[in-house]
Amino acid sequence: MEVRPGKLVVISGPSGVGKSTILRRLLAALPQLVPSVSATTRPPRSGERDGVDYHFIPLAEFERRRAEGEFLECCRVYGREHWYGTLASEVAPRLAAGKWVVLEIDVEGTLSILERYPDAITIFVEPAHPDQLLQRLQGRGTESAEAMARRLEVARRELLEAHRYRHRVVNDDVDTALAEIERILFAAGLPQAADTTGRSALHTNASS
Ligand code: 5GP
């Protein structure tokens, strides 16, 4: 039987909006979705694993692979000193196998992806109010005042780009945001999981 190619799902949003929680729960709840692991030149943070959170590679290797056309898109993400990119090898074989592949990338990367994959499902996660970003970043307690101010400035610029996305989801309440994203994906044709358990992202406990 011929496999129907999968689709690309692109999720973006400013730092502090709660994207990583949403993604973790989404991927746990919907096994039909697979993540694309990006490559980056930034060093791993504590707890991050190579090949899981990112492919952590040196700048020289990133540049070589970029020159060899291995990236579907890559850029120095705005406000950051490092390079990030989506490897074709993470995406193309999975799409061909009928998987729905989730990219968590910035706005510039999203626009490049849309040039190649115009039917990618683009979702921008935004806060109900910009002050929420500040509260979440303060809550993490991992940032200096200067780093936080920089992140907020980046976030303000990112929020101005939200209109470029096909779908915008407000993350005031994570369960509501997840339900909205699930609705968007099923409306776009996401198949039900082969081993459907009836669980939804709403019923998966997770914090942060
Ligand atoms: P972080 O360094 O905090 O993990 O990620 C920083 C930013 O890089 C996030 O906004 C994330 O969306 C973006 N990013 C991560 N991977 C990629 C990628 O492969 N391509 C692009 N364009 N942006 C990425």
PDB file of N, CA and C and ligand atoms in Angstrom, residues 11-15 19 36-40 42-43 45 48 53-54 56 62 71 73-78 80 82-87 103-110 112-113 140 151 154 158, ligand 1:
ATOM      1  N   ILE A  11       6.243  25.028  15.013  1.00  0.00           N
ATOM      2  CA  ILE A  11       5.771  25.727  16.212  1.00  0.00           C
ATOM      3  C   ILE A  11       6.825  26.763  16.633  1.00  0.00           C
ATOM      4  N   SER A  12       6.374  28.000  16.786  1.00  0.00           N
ATOM      5  CA  SER A  12       7.270  29.070  17.224  1.00  0.00           C
ATOM      6  C   SER A  12       6.593  29.848  18.340  1.00  0.00           C
ATOM      7  N   GLY A  13       7.382  30.687  18.970  1.00  0.00           N
ATOM      8  CA  GLY A  13       6.838  31.541  20.019  1.00  0.00           C
ATOM      9  C   GLY A  13       7.990  32.086  20.825  1.00  0.00           C
ATOM     10  N   PRO A  14       7.759  33.176  21.510  1.00  0.00           N
ATOM     11  CA  PRO A  14       8.870  33.794  22.237  1.00  0.00           C
ATOM     12  C   PRO A  14       9.300  32.977  23.445  1.00  0.00           C
ATOM     13  N   SER A  15      10.524  33.242  23.850  1.00  0.00           N
ATOM     14  CA  SER A  15      11.086  32.601  25.017  1.00  0.00           C
ATOM     15  C   SER A  15      10.240  32.945  26.255  1.00  0.00           C
ATOM     16  N   LYS A  19       6.629  27.066  25.422  1.00  0.00           N
ATOM     17  CA  LYS A  19       6.691  26.164  24.254  1.00  0.00           C
ATOM     18  C   LYS A  19       7.190  24.773  24.609  1.00  0.00           C
ATOM     19  N   SER A  36      11.735  16.944  15.004  1.00  0.00           N
ATOM     20  CA  SER A  36      12.981  17.057  14.244  1.00  0.00           C
ATOM     21  C   SER A  36      14.004  17.625  15.213  1.00  0.00           C
ATOM     22  N   VAL A  37      15.147  16.970  15.327  1.00  0.00           N
ATOM     23  CA  VAL A  37      16.190  17.472  16.227  1.00  0.00           C
ATOM     24  C   VAL A  37      17.078  18.421  15.430  1.00  0.00           C
ATOM     25  N   SER A  38      17.083  19.681  15.833  1.00  0.00           N
ATOM     26  CA  SER A  38      17.872  20.693  15.127  1.00  0.00           C
ATOM     27  C   SER A  38      19.351  20.547  15.434  1.00  0.00           C
ATOM     28  N   ALA A  39      20.164  21.134  14.583  1.00  0.00           N
ATOM     29  CA  ALA A  39      21.598  21.250  14.872  1.00  0.00           C
ATOM     30  C   ALA A  39      21.858  22.662  15.384  1.00  0.00           C
ATOM     31  N   THR A  40      22.805  22.781  16.294  1.00  0.00           N
ATOM     32  CA  THR A  40      23.174  24.119  16.767  1.00  0.00           C
ATOM     33  C   THR A  40      24.650  24.166  17.120  1.00  0.00           C
ATOM     34  N   ARG A  42      25.498  26.179  19.578  1.00  0.00           N
ATOM     35  CA  ARG A  42      25.612  26.596  20.984  1.00  0.00           C
ATOM     36  C   ARG A  42      25.948  25.388  21.863  1.00  0.00           C
ATOM     37  N   PRO A  43      26.646  25.645  22.966  1.00  0.00           N
ATOM     38  CA  PRO A  43      26.989  24.515  23.841  1.00  0.00           C
ATOM     39  C   PRO A  43      25.745  23.998  24.551  1.00  0.00           C
ATOM     40  N   ARG A  45      23.160  23.042  27.416  1.00  0.00           N
ATOM     41  CA  ARG A  45      22.912  23.479  28.787  1.00  0.00           C
ATOM     42  C   ARG A  45      22.866  22.240  29.663  1.00  0.00           C
ATOM     43  N   GLU A  48      20.874  18.865  28.974  1.00  0.00           N
ATOM     44  CA  GLU A  48      20.554  18.638  27.560  1.00  0.00           C
ATOM     45  C   GLU A  48      21.421  17.500  27.002  1.00  0.00           C
ATOM     46  N   ASP A  53      18.071  16.723  22.451  1.00  0.00           N
ATOM     47  CA  ASP A  53      17.626  18.116  22.499  1.00  0.00           C
ATOM     48  C   ASP A  53      18.094  18.854  21.238  1.00  0.00           C
ATOM     49  N   TYR A  54      19.301  18.617  20.871  1.00  0.00           N
ATOM     50  CA  TYR A  54      19.899  19.179  19.649  1.00  0.00           C
ATOM     51  C   TYR A  54      21.004  18.240  19.203  1.00  0.00           C
ATOM     52  N   PHE A  56      24.540  18.894  18.805  1.00  0.00           N
ATOM     53  CA  PHE A  56      25.470  19.976  19.150  1.00  0.00           C
ATOM     54  C   PHE A  56      26.724  19.793  18.304  1.00  0.00           C
ATOM     55  N   PHE A  62      29.295  22.904  11.260  1.00  0.00           N
ATOM     56  CA  PHE A  62      28.018  23.495  10.844  1.00  0.00           C
ATOM     57  C   PHE A  62      28.200  24.160   9.472  1.00  0.00           C
ATOM     58  N   PHE A  71      21.175  21.530   5.166  1.00  0.00           N
ATOM     59  CA  PHE A  71      20.107  22.153   5.957  1.00  0.00           C
ATOM     60  C   PHE A  71      18.922  22.561   5.090  1.00  0.00           C
ATOM     61  N   GLU A  73      16.882  24.737   6.331  1.00  0.00           N
ATOM     62  CA  GLU A  73      16.966  26.152   6.671  1.00  0.00           C
ATOM     63  C   GLU A  73      17.966  26.246   7.799  1.00  0.00           C
ATOM     64  N   CYS A  74      18.644  27.390   7.877  1.00  0.00           N
ATOM     65  CA  CYS A  74      19.465  27.640   9.053  1.00  0.00           C
ATOM     66  C   CYS A  74      19.710  29.133   9.161  1.00  0.00           C
ATOM     67  N   CYS A  75      19.933  29.583  10.368  1.00  0.00           N
ATOM     68  CA  CYS A  75      20.212  31.005  10.567  1.00  0.00           C
ATOM     69  C   CYS A  75      20.855  31.209  11.927  1.00  0.00           C
ATOM     70  N   ARG A  76      21.412  32.398  12.091  1.00  0.00           N
ATOM     71  CA  ARG A  76      21.810  32.818  13.430  1.00  0.00           C
ATOM     72  C   ARG A  76      20.556  33.406  14.016  1.00  0.00           C
ATOM     73  N   VAL A  77      19.971  32.699  14.954  1.00  0.00           N
ATOM     74  CA  VAL A  77      18.673  33.118  15.484  1.00  0.00           C
ATOM     75  C   VAL A  77      18.792  34.503  16.107  1.00  0.00           C
ATOM     76  N   TYR A  78      17.799  35.342  15.799  1.00  0.00           N
ATOM     77  CA  TYR A  78      17.821  36.726  16.235  1.00  0.00           C
ATOM     78  C   TYR A  78      18.064  36.843  17.746  1.00  0.00           C
ATOM     79  N   ARG A  80      20.629  35.931  19.335  1.00  0.00           N
ATOM     80  CA  ARG A  80      21.530  34.902  19.874  1.00  0.00           C
ATOM     81  C   ARG A  80      22.773  34.851  19.014  1.00  0.00           C
ATOM     82  N   HIS A  82      24.542  32.195  18.297  1.00  0.00           N
ATOM     83  CA  HIS A  82      24.827  30.888  17.703  1.00  0.00           C
ATOM     84  C   HIS A  82      23.935  30.586  16.506  1.00  0.00           C
ATOM     85  N   TRP A  83      24.388  29.585  15.751  1.00  0.00           N
ATOM     86  CA  TRP A  83      23.641  29.107  14.591  1.00  0.00           C
ATOM     87  C   TRP A  83      22.709  27.959  14.974  1.00  0.00           C
ATOM     88  N   TYR A  84      21.584  27.909  14.290  1.00  0.00           N
ATOM     89  CA  TYR A  84      20.620  26.827  14.481  1.00  0.00           C
ATOM     90  C   TYR A  84      20.143  26.410  13.099  1.00  0.00           C
ATOM     91  N   GLY A  85      19.866  25.139  12.894  1.00  0.00           N
ATOM     92  CA  GLY A  85      19.359  24.749  11.588  1.00  0.00           C
ATOM     93  C   GLY A  85      18.625  23.416  11.593  1.00  0.00           C
ATOM     94  N   THR A  86      17.715  23.295  10.626  1.00  0.00           N
ATOM     95  CA  THR A  86      16.942  22.060  10.449  1.00  0.00           C
ATOM     96  C   THR A  86      17.631  21.209   9.390  1.00  0.00           C
ATOM     97  N   LEU A  87      18.033  20.013   9.794  1.00  0.00           N
ATOM     98  CA  LEU A  87      18.710  19.110   8.848  1.00  0.00           C
ATOM     99  C   LEU A  87      17.682  18.406   7.964  1.00  0.00           C
ATOM    100  N   LEU A 103       8.702  20.860  13.931  1.00  0.00           N
ATOM    101  CA  LEU A 103       9.884  21.711  14.047  1.00  0.00           C
ATOM    102  C   LEU A 103       9.597  22.801  15.060  1.00  0.00           C
ATOM    103  N   GLU A 104      10.540  23.011  15.974  1.00  0.00           N
ATOM    104  CA  GLU A 104      10.399  24.143  16.890  1.00  0.00           C
ATOM    105  C   GLU A 104      11.502  25.117  16.522  1.00  0.00           C
ATOM    106  N   ILE A 105      11.163  26.079  15.687  1.00  0.00           N
ATOM    107  CA  ILE A 105      12.180  26.957  15.111  1.00  0.00           C
ATOM    108  C   ILE A 105      11.713  28.416  15.184  1.00  0.00           C
ATOM    109  N   ASP A 106      12.598  29.338  14.812  1.00  0.00           N
ATOM    110  CA  ASP A 106      12.231  30.751  14.927  1.00  0.00           C
ATOM    111  C   ASP A 106      11.495  31.222  13.657  1.00  0.00           C
ATOM    112  N   VAL A 107      11.162  32.513  13.649  1.00  0.00           N
ATOM    113  CA  VAL A 107      10.346  33.044  12.563  1.00  0.00           C
ATOM    114  C   VAL A 107      11.088  33.010  11.220  1.00  0.00           C
ATOM    115  N   GLU A 108      12.363  33.385  11.266  1.00  0.00           N
ATOM    116  CA  GLU A 108      13.135  33.395  10.017  1.00  0.00           C
ATOM    117  C   GLU A 108      13.184  31.991   9.409  1.00  0.00           C
ATOM    118  N   GLY A 109      13.422  31.007  10.269  1.00  0.00           N
ATOM    119  CA  GLY A 109      13.450  29.613   9.804  1.00  0.00           C
ATOM    120  C   GLY A 109      12.094  29.197   9.251  1.00  0.00           C
ATOM    121  N   THR A 110      11.043  29.641   9.899  1.00  0.00           N
ATOM    122  CA  THR A 110       9.687  29.283   9.454  1.00  0.00           C
ATOM    123  C   THR A 110       9.438  29.804   8.033  1.00  0.00           C
ATOM    124  N   SER A 112      11.608  30.383   5.713  1.00  0.00           N
ATOM    125  CA  SER A 112      12.364  29.564   4.746  1.00  0.00           C
ATOM    126  C   SER A 112      11.665  28.228   4.518  1.00  0.00           C
ATOM    127  N   ILE A 113      11.188  27.632   5.596  1.00  0.00           N
ATOM    128  CA  ILE A 113      10.495  26.347   5.468  1.00  0.00           C
ATOM    129  C   ILE A 113       9.255  26.494   4.591  1.00  0.00           C
ATOM    130  N   ARG A 140      11.709  31.280  36.491  1.00  0.00           N
ATOM    131  CA  ARG A 140      12.778  30.302  36.259  1.00  0.00           C
ATOM    132  C   ARG A 140      13.986  30.595  37.136  1.00  0.00           C
ATOM    133  N   ARG A 151      16.300  39.014  26.534  1.00  0.00           N
ATOM    134  CA  ARG A 151      15.301  38.028  26.087  1.00  0.00           C
ATOM    135  C   ARG A 151      13.951  38.688  25.847  1.00  0.00           C
ATOM    136  N   VAL A 154      13.985  40.552  22.615  1.00  0.00           N
ATOM    137  CA  VAL A 154      13.855  39.578  21.515  1.00  0.00           C
ATOM    138  C   VAL A 154      12.399  39.130  21.416  1.00  0.00           C
ATOM    139  N   GLU A 158       9.716  39.184  18.355  1.00  0.00           N
ATOM    140  CA  GLU A 158       9.107  37.947  17.841  1.00  0.00           C
ATOM    141  C   GLU A 158       7.584  38.060  17.816  1.00  0.00           C
TER     142      GLU A 158
HETATM  143  P1  5GP B   1      17.501  27.699  22.591  1.00  0.00           P
HETATM  144  O1  5GP B   1      18.932  28.086  22.401  1.00  0.00           O
HETATM  145  O2  5GP B   1      16.875  28.462  23.740  1.00  0.00           O
HETATM  146  O3  5GP B   1      17.315  26.216  22.686  1.00  0.00           O
HETATM  147  O4  5GP B   1      16.689  28.110  21.274  1.00  0.00           O
HETATM  148  C1  5GP B   1      16.755  29.394  20.824  1.00  0.00           C
HETATM  149  C2  5GP B   1      15.849  29.611  19.652  1.00  0.00           C
HETATM  150  O5  5GP B   1      16.309  28.891  18.521  1.00  0.00           O
HETATM  151  C3  5GP B   1      14.391  29.215  19.834  1.00  0.00           C
HETATM  152  O6  5GP B   1      13.619  30.355  19.560  1.00  0.00           O
HETATM  153  C4  5GP B   1      14.154  28.168  18.782  1.00  0.00           C
HETATM  154  O7  5GP B   1      12.873  28.313  18.220  1.00  0.00           O
HETATM  155  C5  5GP B   1      15.208  28.461  17.759  1.00  0.00           C
HETATM  156  N1  5GP B   1      15.610  27.277  17.008  1.00  0.00           N
HETATM  157  C6  5GP B   1      15.898  26.047  17.504  1.00  0.00           C
HETATM  158  N2  5GP B   1      16.229  25.205  16.512  1.00  0.00           N
HETATM  159  C7  5GP B   1      16.143  25.910  15.361  1.00  0.00           C
HETATM  160  C8  5GP B   1      16.366  25.581  13.980  1.00  0.00           C
HETATM  161  O8  5GP B   1      16.694  24.456  13.607  1.00  0.00           O
HETATM  162  N3  5GP B   1      16.182  26.576  13.088  1.00  0.00           N
HETATM  163  C9  5GP B   1      15.821  27.840  13.454  1.00  0.00           C
HETATM  164  N4  5GP B   1      15.645  28.745  12.478  1.00  0.00           N
HETATM  165  N5  5GP B   1      15.595  28.178  14.728  1.00  0.00           N
HETATM  166  C10 5GP B   1      15.763  27.230  15.677  1.00  0.00           C
END
